[in-house]
């Protein structure tokens, strides 16, 4: 199978799994379970969401083995798109017209992004010094974003989560490519990078859990926009990845990014039904949750 096609298929599976995990996390946040790390660790439903996140991360790591960061990361926006039909099904309703427009705009934008991003399978990897540089810079920005004790800091935490996920993906690609070449997986470089992956992956999940206190739509949209932008910057600066097609490819990518951003905003602005609106819908998230995500079902697991 073509490496690019395999990467896209793995990304699709990862996006759906991430969507289910995000829904579970958002419902926990609305139930005020996520007020402390101890409360989360003692809640079985949170471990269910963590398991979904882990499965999605494995699928994402596999995609990074076959596709460059500039291809794999933009497909993460499909996580938000997947929440629309899942939410409508869980609520027993039809998908709203605004949701369809947002979904179509997002998919069309991603299609334009994929054309210039569909390069060869990744070959370059981060050196240990580059891995530490990426980790240090990302950690510094995350600390700046999350330092303020503001109860309405959902979008800042979402941005921080997107940056953490981007760093984890860039680091994961190094481990995946080295493993695919039959390299030494127990070398100092690979083990160190793998530990950094764990730190950023777990950190990104906890940051998103904090962001979802104000709803799922807007924070998840910010995560899915910050993630590919940061990952693309890492890929182009440190991994030698480039958009295909020269100036035309750049114009396609810009048009795709604008269309995808428009679609994401349409999805996040879809108002919830009056019966589903609660004060928690606007606290800390910087915007209302979508009707799709507000009514998504949660696995009934005893706490």
PDB file of C-alpha atoms in Angstrom:
ATOM      1  CA  UNK A   1       0.000   0.000   0.000  1.00  0.00           C
ATOM      2  CA  UNK A   2       1.187   3.534  -0.756  1.00  0.00           C
ATOM      3  CA  UNK A   3       2.844   5.082   2.329  1.00  0.00           C
ATOM      4  CA  UNK A   4       0.848   8.319   2.082  1.00  0.00           C
ATOM      5  CA  UNK A   5      -2.480   6.470   1.811  1.00  0.00           C
ATOM      6  CA  UNK A   6      -1.591   4.291   4.785  1.00  0.00           C
ATOM      7  CA  UNK A   7      -0.690   7.380   6.826  1.00  0.00           C
ATOM      8  CA  UNK A   8      -4.035   9.005   5.952  1.00  0.00           C
ATOM      9  CA  UNK A   9      -6.018   5.884   6.930  1.00  0.00           C
ATOM     10  CA  UNK A  10      -4.195   5.644  10.250  1.00  0.00           C
ATOM     11  CA  UNK A  11      -4.873   9.345  10.844  1.00  0.00           C
ATOM     12  CA  UNK A  12      -8.591   8.847  10.238  1.00  0.00           C
ATOM     13  CA  UNK A  13      -8.735   6.014  12.774  1.00  0.00           C
ATOM     14  CA  UNK A  14      -6.749   8.108  15.248  1.00  0.00           C
ATOM     15  CA  UNK A  15      -9.045  11.122  14.791  1.00  0.00           C
ATOM     16  CA  UNK A  16     -12.210   9.129  15.544  1.00  0.00           C
ATOM     17  CA  UNK A  17     -10.611   7.610  18.638  1.00  0.00           C
ATOM     18  CA  UNK A  18      -9.364  10.986  19.836  1.00  0.00           C
ATOM     19  CA  UNK A  19     -12.876  12.396  19.334  1.00  0.00           C
ATOM     20  CA  UNK A  20     -14.384   9.729  21.573  1.00  0.00           C
ATOM     21  CA  UNK A  21     -11.717  10.401  24.215  1.00  0.00           C
ATOM     22  CA  UNK A  22     -12.290  14.168  24.064  1.00  0.00           C
ATOM     23  CA  UNK A  23     -16.027  13.672  24.528  1.00  0.00           C
ATOM     24  CA  UNK A  24     -15.408  11.539  27.609  1.00  0.00           C
ATOM     25  CA  UNK A  25     -13.005  14.132  29.039  1.00  0.00           C
ATOM     26  CA  UNK A  26     -15.435  16.981  28.393  1.00  0.00           C
ATOM     27  CA  UNK A  27     -18.259  15.191  30.187  1.00  0.00           C
ATOM     28  CA  UNK A  28     -15.987  14.593  33.174  1.00  0.00           C
ATOM     29  CA  UNK A  29     -15.031  18.266  33.194  1.00  0.00           C
ATOM     30  CA  UNK A  30     -18.687  19.333  33.148  1.00  0.00           C
ATOM     31  CA  UNK A  31     -19.370  17.007  36.065  1.00  0.00           C
ATOM     32  CA  UNK A  32     -16.588  18.812  38.001  1.00  0.00           C
ATOM     33  CA  UNK A  33     -14.597  15.586  38.287  1.00  0.00           C
ATOM     34  CA  UNK A  34     -11.508  17.280  36.809  1.00  0.00           C
ATOM     35  CA  UNK A  35     -10.921  19.747  39.647  1.00  0.00           C
ATOM     36  CA  UNK A  36      -7.779  17.930  40.811  1.00  0.00           C
ATOM     37  CA  UNK A  37      -5.377  15.293  39.536  1.00  0.00           C
ATOM     38  CA  UNK A  38      -6.243  13.071  42.489  1.00  0.00           C
ATOM     39  CA  UNK A  39      -9.934  13.147  41.627  1.00  0.00           C
ATOM     40  CA  UNK A  40      -9.153  12.166  38.025  1.00  0.00           C
ATOM     41  CA  UNK A  41      -6.884   9.278  39.005  1.00  0.00           C
ATOM     42  CA  UNK A  42      -9.575   7.915  41.297  1.00  0.00           C
ATOM     43  CA  UNK A  43     -12.271   7.996  38.619  1.00  0.00           C
ATOM     44  CA  UNK A  44     -12.743   4.914  36.436  1.00  0.00           C
ATOM     45  CA  UNK A  45     -14.403   6.897  33.657  1.00  0.00           C
ATOM     46  CA  UNK A  46     -11.283   9.047  33.340  1.00  0.00           C
ATOM     47  CA  UNK A  47      -9.169   5.917  32.915  1.00  0.00           C
ATOM     48  CA  UNK A  48     -11.561   4.926  30.117  1.00  0.00           C
ATOM     49  CA  UNK A  49     -10.834   8.231  28.378  1.00  0.00           C
ATOM     50  CA  UNK A  50      -7.106   7.795  29.029  1.00  0.00           C
ATOM     51  CA  UNK A  51      -7.237   4.370  27.380  1.00  0.00           C
ATOM     52  CA  UNK A  52      -8.926   5.879  24.327  1.00  0.00           C
ATOM     53  CA  UNK A  53      -6.247   8.580  24.213  1.00  0.00           C
ATOM     54  CA  UNK A  54      -3.529   5.940  24.400  1.00  0.00           C
ATOM     55  CA  UNK A  55      -5.067   3.937  21.545  1.00  0.00           C
ATOM     56  CA  UNK A  56      -5.397   7.095  19.434  1.00  0.00           C
ATOM     57  CA  UNK A  57      -1.781   8.014  20.200  1.00  0.00           C
ATOM     58  CA  UNK A  58      -0.571   4.611  19.005  1.00  0.00           C
ATOM     59  CA  UNK A  59      -2.473   5.025  15.734  1.00  0.00           C
ATOM     60  CA  UNK A  60      -1.042   8.522  15.379  1.00  0.00           C
ATOM     61  CA  UNK A  61       2.487   7.236  16.016  1.00  0.00           C
ATOM     62  CA  UNK A  62       2.003   4.618  13.313  1.00  0.00           C
ATOM     63  CA  UNK A  63       0.847   7.337  10.903  1.00  0.00           C
ATOM     64  CA  UNK A  64       4.002   9.328  11.649  1.00  0.00           C
ATOM     65  CA  UNK A  65       6.061   6.321  10.570  1.00  0.00           C
ATOM     66  CA  UNK A  66       4.618   6.567   7.054  1.00  0.00           C
ATOM     67  CA  UNK A  67       3.806  10.267   6.597  1.00  0.00           C
ATOM     68  CA  UNK A  68       5.583  13.583   7.288  1.00  0.00           C
ATOM     69  CA  UNK A  69       4.476  15.948  10.051  1.00  0.00           C
ATOM     70  CA  UNK A  70       3.162  18.411   7.460  1.00  0.00           C
ATOM     71  CA  UNK A  71       0.736  15.703   6.271  1.00  0.00           C
ATOM     72  CA  UNK A  72      -0.200  13.911   9.487  1.00  0.00           C
ATOM     73  CA  UNK A  73      -0.820  16.853  11.827  1.00  0.00           C
ATOM     74  CA  UNK A  74      -3.434  18.758   9.749  1.00  0.00           C
ATOM     75  CA  UNK A  75      -5.562  15.610   9.680  1.00  0.00           C
ATOM     76  CA  UNK A  76      -5.933  15.968  13.437  1.00  0.00           C
ATOM     77  CA  UNK A  77      -8.663  18.551  12.741  1.00  0.00           C
ATOM     78  CA  UNK A  78     -10.847  15.607  11.719  1.00  0.00           C
ATOM     79  CA  UNK A  79     -11.171  14.893  15.445  1.00  0.00           C
ATOM     80  CA  UNK A  80     -13.578  17.823  15.665  1.00  0.00           C
ATOM     81  CA  UNK A  81     -15.373  16.760  12.481  1.00  0.00           C
ATOM     82  CA  UNK A  82     -15.876  13.254  13.908  1.00  0.00           C
ATOM     83  CA  UNK A  83     -17.637  14.723  16.936  1.00  0.00           C
ATOM     84  CA  UNK A  84     -20.467  16.110  14.793  1.00  0.00           C
ATOM     85  CA  UNK A  85     -22.113  12.841  13.627  1.00  0.00           C
ATOM     86  CA  UNK A  86     -21.237  11.142  16.912  1.00  0.00           C
ATOM     87  CA  UNK A  87     -22.986  13.912  18.820  1.00  0.00           C
ATOM     88  CA  UNK A  88     -26.027  13.938  16.571  1.00  0.00           C
ATOM     89  CA  UNK A  89     -26.383  10.172  16.920  1.00  0.00           C
ATOM     90  CA  UNK A  90     -26.037  10.333  20.696  1.00  0.00           C
ATOM     91  CA  UNK A  91     -28.656  13.093  20.915  1.00  0.00           C
ATOM     92  CA  UNK A  92     -31.043  11.316  18.555  1.00  0.00           C
ATOM     93  CA  UNK A  93     -31.236  14.250  16.133  1.00  0.00           C
ATOM     94  CA  UNK A  94     -30.191  15.299  12.651  1.00  0.00           C
ATOM     95  CA  UNK A  95     -26.943  17.160  12.004  1.00  0.00           C
ATOM     96  CA  UNK A  96     -27.705  20.903  11.763  1.00  0.00           C
ATOM     97  CA  UNK A  97     -27.128  22.793   8.504  1.00  0.00           C
ATOM     98  CA  UNK A  98     -24.402  24.920  10.122  1.00  0.00           C
ATOM     99  CA  UNK A  99     -22.658  21.763  11.257  1.00  0.00           C
ATOM    100  CA  UNK A 100     -22.764  20.345   7.720  1.00  0.00           C
ATOM    101  CA  UNK A 101     -21.286  23.561   6.329  1.00  0.00           C
ATOM    102  CA  UNK A 102     -18.552  23.547   8.936  1.00  0.00           C
ATOM    103  CA  UNK A 103     -17.772  19.890   8.260  1.00  0.00           C
ATOM    104  CA  UNK A 104     -17.620  20.376   4.486  1.00  0.00           C
ATOM    105  CA  UNK A 105     -15.430  23.486   4.795  1.00  0.00           C
ATOM    106  CA  UNK A 106     -13.045  21.678   7.141  1.00  0.00           C
ATOM    107  CA  UNK A 107     -12.772  18.615   4.898  1.00  0.00           C
ATOM    108  CA  UNK A 108     -12.278  20.769   1.785  1.00  0.00           C
ATOM    109  CA  UNK A 109      -9.597  22.800   3.532  1.00  0.00           C
ATOM    110  CA  UNK A 110      -7.798  19.680   4.673  1.00  0.00           C
ATOM    111  CA  UNK A 111      -7.932  18.337   1.128  1.00  0.00           C
ATOM    112  CA  UNK A 112      -6.186  21.470  -0.156  1.00  0.00           C
ATOM    113  CA  UNK A 113      -3.608  21.180   2.618  1.00  0.00           C
ATOM    114  CA  UNK A 114      -2.909  17.545   1.784  1.00  0.00           C
ATOM    115  CA  UNK A 115      -2.021  18.190  -1.865  1.00  0.00           C
ATOM    116  CA  UNK A 116       1.206  20.129  -1.183  1.00  0.00           C
ATOM    117  CA  UNK A 117       1.910  18.256   2.065  1.00  0.00           C
ATOM    118  CA  UNK A 118       1.862  14.773   0.541  1.00  0.00           C
ATOM    119  CA  UNK A 119       5.594  14.271   0.365  1.00  0.00           C
ATOM    120  CA  UNK A 120       7.657  11.089   0.719  1.00  0.00           C
ATOM    121  CA  UNK A 121       7.769   8.997   3.869  1.00  0.00           C
ATOM    122  CA  UNK A 122       9.835  10.678   6.608  1.00  0.00           C
ATOM    123  CA  UNK A 123      13.554   9.977   6.657  1.00  0.00           C
ATOM    124  CA  UNK A 124      15.190  12.637   8.836  1.00  0.00           C
ATOM    125  CA  UNK A 125      15.050  12.481  12.640  1.00  0.00           C
ATOM    126  CA  UNK A 126      15.778  14.820  15.528  1.00  0.00           C
ATOM    127  CA  UNK A 127      19.176  14.627  17.162  1.00  0.00           C
ATOM    128  CA  UNK A 128      19.256  14.458  20.958  1.00  0.00           C
ATOM    129  CA  UNK A 129      20.232  18.140  21.129  1.00  0.00           C
ATOM    130  CA  UNK A 130      17.365  19.097  18.796  1.00  0.00           C
ATOM    131  CA  UNK A 131      14.924  16.995  20.836  1.00  0.00           C
ATOM    132  CA  UNK A 132      15.948  18.779  24.040  1.00  0.00           C
ATOM    133  CA  UNK A 133      15.749  22.170  22.292  1.00  0.00           C
ATOM    134  CA  UNK A 134      12.212  21.468  21.035  1.00  0.00           C
ATOM    135  CA  UNK A 135      11.178  20.184  24.456  1.00  0.00           C
ATOM    136  CA  UNK A 136      12.642  23.145  26.323  1.00  0.00           C
ATOM    137  CA  UNK A 137      11.095  25.733  24.016  1.00  0.00           C
ATOM    138  CA  UNK A 138       7.696  24.026  24.111  1.00  0.00           C
ATOM    139  CA  UNK A 139       7.748  23.715  27.897  1.00  0.00           C
ATOM    140  CA  UNK A 140       8.638  27.405  28.268  1.00  0.00           C
ATOM    141  CA  UNK A 141       5.717  28.518  26.077  1.00  0.00           C
ATOM    142  CA  UNK A 142       3.331  26.180  27.908  1.00  0.00           C
ATOM    143  CA  UNK A 143       4.380  27.651  31.254  1.00  0.00           C
ATOM    144  CA  UNK A 144       3.773  31.161  29.939  1.00  0.00           C
ATOM    145  CA  UNK A 145       0.313  30.197  28.694  1.00  0.00           C
ATOM    146  CA  UNK A 146      -0.774  28.476  31.896  1.00  0.00           C
ATOM    147  CA  UNK A 147       0.943  30.592  34.577  1.00  0.00           C
ATOM    148  CA  UNK A 148      -1.998  32.921  35.233  1.00  0.00           C
ATOM    149  CA  UNK A 149      -4.587  31.586  37.700  1.00  0.00           C
ATOM    150  CA  UNK A 150      -7.526  32.653  35.569  1.00  0.00           C
ATOM    151  CA  UNK A 151     -10.743  30.586  35.816  1.00  0.00           C
ATOM    152  CA  UNK A 152     -11.545  31.536  32.194  1.00  0.00           C
ATOM    153  CA  UNK A 153      -8.282  30.246  30.750  1.00  0.00           C
ATOM    154  CA  UNK A 154      -9.728  27.393  28.696  1.00  0.00           C
ATOM    155  CA  UNK A 155      -8.411  28.566  25.332  1.00  0.00           C
ATOM    156  CA  UNK A 156      -4.923  29.201  26.712  1.00  0.00           C
ATOM    157  CA  UNK A 157      -4.858  25.683  28.119  1.00  0.00           C
ATOM    158  CA  UNK A 158      -6.143  24.392  24.774  1.00  0.00           C
ATOM    159  CA  UNK A 159      -3.317  26.185  22.955  1.00  0.00           C
ATOM    160  CA  UNK A 160      -0.826  24.725  25.406  1.00  0.00           C
ATOM    161  CA  UNK A 161      -2.320  21.262  24.847  1.00  0.00           C
ATOM    162  CA  UNK A 162      -1.943  21.669  21.077  1.00  0.00           C
ATOM    163  CA  UNK A 163       1.707  22.678  21.454  1.00  0.00           C
ATOM    164  CA  UNK A 164       2.393  19.723  23.765  1.00  0.00           C
ATOM    165  CA  UNK A 165       0.786  17.339  21.270  1.00  0.00           C
ATOM    166  CA  UNK A 166       2.818  18.828  18.408  1.00  0.00           C
ATOM    167  CA  UNK A 167       6.063  18.350  20.335  1.00  0.00           C
ATOM    168  CA  UNK A 168       5.063  14.794  21.241  1.00  0.00           C
ATOM    169  CA  UNK A 169       4.359  14.044  17.562  1.00  0.00           C
ATOM    170  CA  UNK A 170       7.698  15.431  16.382  1.00  0.00           C
ATOM    171  CA  UNK A 171       9.515  13.398  19.020  1.00  0.00           C
ATOM    172  CA  UNK A 172       7.422  10.304  18.271  1.00  0.00           C
ATOM    173  CA  UNK A 173       8.394  10.478  14.614  1.00  0.00           C
ATOM    174  CA  UNK A 174      12.061  10.190  15.578  1.00  0.00           C
ATOM    175  CA  UNK A 175      11.383   7.008  17.567  1.00  0.00           C
ATOM    176  CA  UNK A 176       9.130   5.573  14.821  1.00  0.00           C
ATOM    177  CA  UNK A 177      11.592   6.233  11.987  1.00  0.00           C
ATOM    178  CA  UNK A 178      14.558   4.852  13.926  1.00  0.00           C
ATOM    179  CA  UNK A 179      12.542   1.744  14.806  1.00  0.00           C
ATOM    180  CA  UNK A 180      11.422   1.329  11.206  1.00  0.00           C
ATOM    181  CA  UNK A 181      15.020   1.351  10.038  1.00  0.00           C
ATOM    182  CA  UNK A 182      15.900  -1.411  12.479  1.00  0.00           C
ATOM    183  CA  UNK A 183      17.964   0.950  14.628  1.00  0.00           C
ATOM    184  CA  UNK A 184      18.853   0.513  18.279  1.00  0.00           C
ATOM    185  CA  UNK A 185      15.694   1.285  20.230  1.00  0.00           C
ATOM    186  CA  UNK A 186      17.621   1.173  23.507  1.00  0.00           C
ATOM    187  CA  UNK A 187      20.186   3.803  22.623  1.00  0.00           C
ATOM    188  CA  UNK A 188      20.471   6.854  24.873  1.00  0.00           C
ATOM    189  CA  UNK A 189      18.924   9.075  22.193  1.00  0.00           C
ATOM    190  CA  UNK A 190      15.883   6.901  21.508  1.00  0.00           C
ATOM    191  CA  UNK A 191      15.158   6.174  25.185  1.00  0.00           C
ATOM    192  CA  UNK A 192      15.518   9.862  26.099  1.00  0.00           C
ATOM    193  CA  UNK A 193      13.234  10.949  23.255  1.00  0.00           C
ATOM    194  CA  UNK A 194      10.677   8.264  24.168  1.00  0.00           C
ATOM    195  CA  UNK A 195      10.553   9.558  27.764  1.00  0.00           C
ATOM    196  CA  UNK A 196       9.985  13.083  26.474  1.00  0.00           C
ATOM    197  CA  UNK A 197       7.131  11.747  24.315  1.00  0.00           C
ATOM    198  CA  UNK A 198       5.453  10.322  27.407  1.00  0.00           C
ATOM    199  CA  UNK A 199       5.844  13.614  29.301  1.00  0.00           C
ATOM    200  CA  UNK A 200       4.337  15.729  26.514  1.00  0.00           C
ATOM    201  CA  UNK A 201       1.606  13.217  25.647  1.00  0.00           C
ATOM    202  CA  UNK A 202       0.394  12.996  29.253  1.00  0.00           C
ATOM    203  CA  UNK A 203       0.838  16.737  29.740  1.00  0.00           C
ATOM    204  CA  UNK A 204      -1.182  17.472  26.617  1.00  0.00           C
ATOM    205  CA  UNK A 205      -4.008  15.227  27.798  1.00  0.00           C
ATOM    206  CA  UNK A 206      -4.148  16.882  31.239  1.00  0.00           C
ATOM    207  CA  UNK A 207      -4.046  20.358  29.684  1.00  0.00           C
ATOM    208  CA  UNK A 208      -6.935  19.488  27.375  1.00  0.00           C
ATOM    209  CA  UNK A 209      -8.877  18.101  30.336  1.00  0.00           C
ATOM    210  CA  UNK A 210      -8.503  21.503  32.024  1.00  0.00           C
ATOM    211  CA  UNK A 211      -9.509  23.306  28.820  1.00  0.00           C
ATOM    212  CA  UNK A 212     -12.715  21.261  28.440  1.00  0.00           C
ATOM    213  CA  UNK A 213     -14.231  22.699  31.631  1.00  0.00           C
ATOM    214  CA  UNK A 214     -15.906  25.336  29.479  1.00  0.00           C
ATOM    215  CA  UNK A 215     -17.165  22.960  26.799  1.00  0.00           C
ATOM    216  CA  UNK A 216     -15.638  20.917  24.001  1.00  0.00           C
ATOM    217  CA  UNK A 217     -16.136  22.829  20.750  1.00  0.00           C
ATOM    218  CA  UNK A 218     -13.922  25.922  21.027  1.00  0.00           C
ATOM    219  CA  UNK A 219     -11.075  24.334  23.042  1.00  0.00           C
ATOM    220  CA  UNK A 220     -10.916  21.298  20.749  1.00  0.00           C
ATOM    221  CA  UNK A 221     -10.869  23.596  17.726  1.00  0.00           C
ATOM    222  CA  UNK A 222      -7.939  25.549  19.177  1.00  0.00           C
ATOM    223  CA  UNK A 223      -6.059  22.318  19.935  1.00  0.00           C
ATOM    224  CA  UNK A 224      -6.561  21.151  16.358  1.00  0.00           C
ATOM    225  CA  UNK A 225      -5.326  24.441  14.900  1.00  0.00           C
ATOM    226  CA  UNK A 226      -2.332  24.974  17.213  1.00  0.00           C
ATOM    227  CA  UNK A 227      -1.146  21.379  16.842  1.00  0.00           C
ATOM    228  CA  UNK A 228      -0.528  21.237  13.061  1.00  0.00           C
ATOM    229  CA  UNK A 229       0.894  24.760  12.897  1.00  0.00           C
ATOM    230  CA  UNK A 230       3.489  24.020  15.581  1.00  0.00           C
ATOM    231  CA  UNK A 231       4.261  20.574  14.143  1.00  0.00           C
ATOM    232  CA  UNK A 232       4.686  21.995  10.630  1.00  0.00           C
ATOM    233  CA  UNK A 233       7.129  24.578  11.983  1.00  0.00           C
ATOM    234  CA  UNK A 234       9.181  21.833  13.657  1.00  0.00           C
ATOM    235  CA  UNK A 235       9.085  19.662  10.544  1.00  0.00           C
ATOM    236  CA  UNK A 236      10.197  22.450   8.223  1.00  0.00           C
ATOM    237  CA  UNK A 237      12.877  23.937  10.490  1.00  0.00           C
ATOM    238  CA  UNK A 238      14.454  20.771  11.891  1.00  0.00           C
ATOM    239  CA  UNK A 239      13.382  17.808   9.740  1.00  0.00           C
ATOM    240  CA  UNK A 240      13.826  19.241   6.263  1.00  0.00           C
ATOM    241  CA  UNK A 241      10.161  18.803   5.324  1.00  0.00           C
ATOM    242  CA  UNK A 242       8.841  21.046   2.582  1.00  0.00           C
ATOM    243  CA  UNK A 243       5.536  21.757   0.901  1.00  0.00           C
ATOM    244  CA  UNK A 244       5.380  20.344  -2.629  1.00  0.00           C
ATOM    245  CA  UNK A 245       4.650  22.440  -5.724  1.00  0.00           C
ATOM    246  CA  UNK A 246       6.634  25.610  -4.982  1.00  0.00           C
ATOM    247  CA  UNK A 247       4.635  28.846  -4.871  1.00  0.00           C
ATOM    248  CA  UNK A 248       1.482  27.079  -6.089  1.00  0.00           C
ATOM    249  CA  UNK A 249       1.763  24.568  -3.272  1.00  0.00           C
ATOM    250  CA  UNK A 250       2.129  27.359  -0.721  1.00  0.00           C
ATOM    251  CA  UNK A 251      -0.962  29.125  -2.092  1.00  0.00           C
ATOM    252  CA  UNK A 252      -2.937  25.861  -1.915  1.00  0.00           C
ATOM    253  CA  UNK A 253      -1.818  25.341   1.673  1.00  0.00           C
ATOM    254  CA  UNK A 254      -2.835  28.878   2.656  1.00  0.00           C
ATOM    255  CA  UNK A 255      -6.241  28.497   0.977  1.00  0.00           C
ATOM    256  CA  UNK A 256      -6.710  25.142   2.681  1.00  0.00           C
ATOM    257  CA  UNK A 257      -5.751  26.550   6.084  1.00  0.00           C
ATOM    258  CA  UNK A 258      -8.247  29.403   5.695  1.00  0.00           C
ATOM    259  CA  UNK A 259     -11.048  27.061   4.616  1.00  0.00           C
ATOM    260  CA  UNK A 260     -10.304  24.622   7.449  1.00  0.00           C
ATOM    261  CA  UNK A 261     -10.211  27.463   9.991  1.00  0.00           C
ATOM    262  CA  UNK A 262     -13.563  28.730   8.695  1.00  0.00           C
ATOM    263  CA  UNK A 263     -15.041  25.261   8.974  1.00  0.00           C
ATOM    264  CA  UNK A 264     -13.752  24.800  12.496  1.00  0.00           C
ATOM    265  CA  UNK A 265     -15.223  28.142  13.557  1.00  0.00           C
ATOM    266  CA  UNK A 266     -18.607  27.212  12.083  1.00  0.00           C
ATOM    267  CA  UNK A 267     -18.537  23.975  14.071  1.00  0.00           C
ATOM    268  CA  UNK A 268     -17.675  25.718  17.323  1.00  0.00           C
ATOM    269  CA  UNK A 269     -20.339  28.425  16.866  1.00  0.00           C
ATOM    270  CA  UNK A 270     -23.246  26.033  16.451  1.00  0.00           C
ATOM    271  CA  UNK A 271     -25.485  26.903  19.444  1.00  0.00           C
ATOM    272  CA  UNK A 272     -26.577  24.106  21.789  1.00  0.00           C
ATOM    273  CA  UNK A 273     -30.277  23.394  22.261  1.00  0.00           C
ATOM    274  CA  UNK A 274     -31.890  25.546  24.934  1.00  0.00           C
ATOM    275  CA  UNK A 275     -32.478  22.504  27.112  1.00  0.00           C
ATOM    276  CA  UNK A 276     -28.783  21.616  27.007  1.00  0.00           C
ATOM    277  CA  UNK A 277     -27.455  25.071  27.948  1.00  0.00           C
ATOM    278  CA  UNK A 278     -25.975  25.277  31.419  1.00  0.00           C
ATOM    279  CA  UNK A 279     -23.819  27.898  33.138  1.00  0.00           C
ATOM    280  CA  UNK A 280     -20.805  25.611  32.764  1.00  0.00           C
ATOM    281  CA  UNK A 281     -21.132  25.852  28.974  1.00  0.00           C
ATOM    282  CA  UNK A 282     -19.377  29.222  28.906  1.00  0.00           C
ATOM    283  CA  UNK A 283     -17.135  29.120  31.949  1.00  0.00           C
ATOM    284  CA  UNK A 284     -13.453  28.864  31.202  1.00  0.00           C
ATOM    285  CA  UNK A 285     -13.662  27.788  27.568  1.00  0.00           C
ATOM    286  CA  UNK A 286     -13.913  31.075  25.727  1.00  0.00           C
ATOM    287  CA  UNK A 287     -17.013  29.969  23.805  1.00  0.00           C
ATOM    288  CA  UNK A 288     -20.095  27.746  23.858  1.00  0.00           C
ATOM    289  CA  UNK A 289     -19.932  24.022  23.348  1.00  0.00           C
ATOM    290  CA  UNK A 290     -21.451  22.734  20.147  1.00  0.00           C
ATOM    291  CA  UNK A 291     -24.806  21.012  20.119  1.00  0.00           C
ATOM    292  CA  UNK A 292     -23.007  18.003  18.700  1.00  0.00           C
ATOM    293  CA  UNK A 293     -20.621  17.652  21.585  1.00  0.00           C
ATOM    294  CA  UNK A 294     -22.892  18.785  24.415  1.00  0.00           C
ATOM    295  CA  UNK A 295     -25.137  15.740  24.072  1.00  0.00           C
ATOM    296  CA  UNK A 296     -22.587  13.037  23.335  1.00  0.00           C
ATOM    297  CA  UNK A 297     -22.983   9.912  25.440  1.00  0.00           C
ATOM    298  CA  UNK A 298     -20.553   8.973  28.159  1.00  0.00           C
ATOM    299  CA  UNK A 299     -19.645   5.383  29.038  1.00  0.00           C
ATOM    300  CA  UNK A 300     -21.394   4.443  32.250  1.00  0.00           C
ATOM    301  CA  UNK A 301     -18.515   3.370  34.432  1.00  0.00           C
ATOM    302  CA  UNK A 302     -18.629   3.379  38.181  1.00  0.00           C
ATOM    303  CA  UNK A 303     -16.361   5.980  39.762  1.00  0.00           C
TER     304      UNK A 303
END
